[in-house]
Coordinates of C-alpha atoms and ligand atoms in Angstrom, one line a residue:
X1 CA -19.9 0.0 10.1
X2 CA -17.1 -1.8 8.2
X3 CA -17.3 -3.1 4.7
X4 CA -18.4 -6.5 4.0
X5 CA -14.7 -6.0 1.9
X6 CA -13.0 -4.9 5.3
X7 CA -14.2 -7.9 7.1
X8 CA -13.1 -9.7 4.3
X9 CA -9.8 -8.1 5.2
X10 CA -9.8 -8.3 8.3
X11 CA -10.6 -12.1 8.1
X12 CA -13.8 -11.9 9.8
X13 CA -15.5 -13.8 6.8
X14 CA -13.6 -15.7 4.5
X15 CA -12.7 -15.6 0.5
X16 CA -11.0 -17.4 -2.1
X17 CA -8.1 -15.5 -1.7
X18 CA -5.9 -15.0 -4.9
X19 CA -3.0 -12.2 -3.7
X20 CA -2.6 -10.6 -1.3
X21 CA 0.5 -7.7 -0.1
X22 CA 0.0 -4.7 2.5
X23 CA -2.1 -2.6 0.8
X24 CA -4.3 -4.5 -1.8
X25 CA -6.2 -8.0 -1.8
X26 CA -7.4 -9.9 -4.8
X27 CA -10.0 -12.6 -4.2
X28 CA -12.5 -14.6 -6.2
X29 CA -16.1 -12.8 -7.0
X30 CA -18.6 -15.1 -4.8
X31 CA -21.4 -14.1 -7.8
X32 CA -19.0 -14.9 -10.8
X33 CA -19.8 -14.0 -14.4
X34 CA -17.2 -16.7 -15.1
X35 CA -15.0 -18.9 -13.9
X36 CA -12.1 -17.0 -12.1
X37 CA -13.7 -13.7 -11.8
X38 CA -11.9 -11.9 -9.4
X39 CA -12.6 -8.9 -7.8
X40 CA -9.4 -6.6 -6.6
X41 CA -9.8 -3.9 -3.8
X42 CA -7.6 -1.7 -1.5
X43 CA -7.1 -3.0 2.2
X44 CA -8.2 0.7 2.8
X45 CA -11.9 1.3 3.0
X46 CA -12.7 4.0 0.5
X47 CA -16.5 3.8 -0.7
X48 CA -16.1 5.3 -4.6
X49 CA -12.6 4.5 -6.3
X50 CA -12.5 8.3 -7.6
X51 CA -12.4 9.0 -3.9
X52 CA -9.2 6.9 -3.4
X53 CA -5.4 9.4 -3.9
X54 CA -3.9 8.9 -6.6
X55 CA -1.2 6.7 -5.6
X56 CA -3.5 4.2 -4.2
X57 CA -5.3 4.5 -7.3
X58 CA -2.3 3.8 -9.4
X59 CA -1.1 0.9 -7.4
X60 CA -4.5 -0.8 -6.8
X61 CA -4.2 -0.8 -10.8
X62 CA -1.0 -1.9 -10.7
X63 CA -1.7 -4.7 -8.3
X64 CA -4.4 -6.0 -10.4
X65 CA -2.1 -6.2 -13.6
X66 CA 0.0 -8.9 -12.0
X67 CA -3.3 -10.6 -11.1
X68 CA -4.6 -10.8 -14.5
X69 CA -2.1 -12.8 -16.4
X70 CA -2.3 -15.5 -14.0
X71 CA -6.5 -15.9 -14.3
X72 CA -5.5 -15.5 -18.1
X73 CA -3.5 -18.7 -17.8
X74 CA -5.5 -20.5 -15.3
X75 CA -8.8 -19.6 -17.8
X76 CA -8.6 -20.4 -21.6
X77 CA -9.8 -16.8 -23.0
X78 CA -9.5 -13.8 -25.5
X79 CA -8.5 -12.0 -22.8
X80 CA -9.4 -10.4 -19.3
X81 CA -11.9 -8.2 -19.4
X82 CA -11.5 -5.1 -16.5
X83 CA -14.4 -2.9 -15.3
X84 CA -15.4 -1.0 -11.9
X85 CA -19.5 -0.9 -10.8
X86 CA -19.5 -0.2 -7.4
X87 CA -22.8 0.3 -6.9
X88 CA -23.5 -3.2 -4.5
X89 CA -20.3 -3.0 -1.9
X90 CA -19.7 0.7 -1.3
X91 CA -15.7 -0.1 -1.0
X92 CA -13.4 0.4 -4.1
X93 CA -13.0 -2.6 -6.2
X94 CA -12.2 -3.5 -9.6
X95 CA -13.7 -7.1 -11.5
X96 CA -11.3 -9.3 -13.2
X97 CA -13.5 -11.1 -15.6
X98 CA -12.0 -13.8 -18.1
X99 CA -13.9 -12.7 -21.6
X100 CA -15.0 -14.3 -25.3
X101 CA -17.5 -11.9 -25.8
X102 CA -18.6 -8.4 -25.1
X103 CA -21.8 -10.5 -23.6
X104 CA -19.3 -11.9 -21.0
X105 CA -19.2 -8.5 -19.5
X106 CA -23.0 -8.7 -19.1
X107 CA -23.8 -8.2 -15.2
X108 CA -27.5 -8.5 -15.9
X109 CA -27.1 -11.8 -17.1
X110 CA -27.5 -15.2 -14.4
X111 CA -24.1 -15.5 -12.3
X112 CA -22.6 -19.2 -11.9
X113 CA -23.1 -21.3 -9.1
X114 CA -20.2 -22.5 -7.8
X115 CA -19.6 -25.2 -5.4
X116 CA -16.9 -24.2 -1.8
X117 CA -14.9 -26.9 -3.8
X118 CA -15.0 -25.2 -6.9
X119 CA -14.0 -21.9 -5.5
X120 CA -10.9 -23.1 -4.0
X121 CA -9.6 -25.0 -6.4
X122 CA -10.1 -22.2 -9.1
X123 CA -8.2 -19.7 -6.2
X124 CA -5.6 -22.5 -5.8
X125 CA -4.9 -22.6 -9.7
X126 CA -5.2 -19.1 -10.4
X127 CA -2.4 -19.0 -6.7
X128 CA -0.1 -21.5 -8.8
X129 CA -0.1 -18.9 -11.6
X130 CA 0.9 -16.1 -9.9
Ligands
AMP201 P1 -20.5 -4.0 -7.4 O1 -20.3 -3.2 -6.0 O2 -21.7 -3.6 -8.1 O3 -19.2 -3.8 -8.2 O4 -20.6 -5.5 -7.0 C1 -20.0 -6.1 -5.9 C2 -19.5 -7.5 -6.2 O5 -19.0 -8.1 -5.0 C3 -20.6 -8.5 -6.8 O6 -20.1 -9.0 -8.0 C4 -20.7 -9.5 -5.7 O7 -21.0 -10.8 -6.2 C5 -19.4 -9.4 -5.0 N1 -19.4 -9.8 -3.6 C6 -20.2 -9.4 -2.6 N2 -19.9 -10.0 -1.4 C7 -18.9 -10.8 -1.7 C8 -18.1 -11.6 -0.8 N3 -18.3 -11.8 0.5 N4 -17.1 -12.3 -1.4 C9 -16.8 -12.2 -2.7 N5 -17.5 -11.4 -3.5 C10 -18.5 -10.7 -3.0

C-alpha cells in the first residue's frame, strides 16, 4: 500500500504545497510545531532515508536548502531548524521547522491548530518567497 506521502504525490489527497520539481516535493506539516513547518520528501517512496542512494540523498538535501530561506523570510526567526523522525509516515522526509529555541524543536510538545485558510495562505507566502 502506498504512502500517505505518495498519495500526497500522486494528488490523491491534498497539501499546502510549497515546491515542487521531478523528484522532490516540499509541503506544509498538517501537525505544525510552528507556523511554516514544512516537511520535504522524495517523490520516490523509500521508507527510512538511510535507505535512499546517495544521490537522492544529496539532492533531497539540496532541494530542501532552497526551501529554507524562503520559510526563513516568510517567518520572523533565529533561523530554520532541520531534523528527520520518521518514525509516523514510513517514507523519507525531512522537517523544516522555523526556531527561537531549542524548545521549538520539541515534538512532544502540543502542535498548532491551523485553520484550511491559514494553511494556504502560509504555503502561498512561503510560494512568493521562493
Ligand atoms: P514523522 O514520521 O515522525 O517524522 O512524522 C510525520 C509528520 O508528517 C508529522 O509531523 C505529521 O504531522 C506529518 N503528516 C502526516 N500526514 C500528513 C499529511 N497528510 N500532510 C502533511 N503532513 C502530514
Amino acid at each position: 500500500m502506498s504512502s500517505i506521502f505518495t498519495k500526497i504525490v500522486n494528488k490523491e489527497i491534498p497539501c499546502y504545497k510549497i515546491a515542487e520539481d521531478d523528484s522532490f516535493l516540499a509541503f506544509l506539516d498538517i501537525n505544525p510545531l510552528a507556523k511554516g513547518h514544512t516537511l520535504v520528501i522524495p517523490k520516490k517512496e523509500v521508507d527510512y532515508i538511510f535507505h535512499l542512494d546517495d544521490t537522492l540523498y544529496k539532492e533531497l538535501f539540496a532541494f530542501a536548502k532552497k526551501v529554507a530561506p524562503a520559510i526563513e523570510k516568510t517567518i520572523k526567526c533565529e533561523r530554520i531548524g532541520i531534523t528527520v523522525i520518521g518514525l509516523e509516515v514510513p517514507h523519507a522526509h525531512i522537517h523544516l521547522i522555523p526556531i527561537n529555541s531549542l524548545y521549538d524543536m520539541d515534538f512532544k510538545q502540543p502542535k498548532l491548530k491551523l485553520t484550511q485558510e491559514e494553511f494556504a495562505a502560509m504555503a502561498e507566502k512561503i510560494r512568493g518567497n521562493l
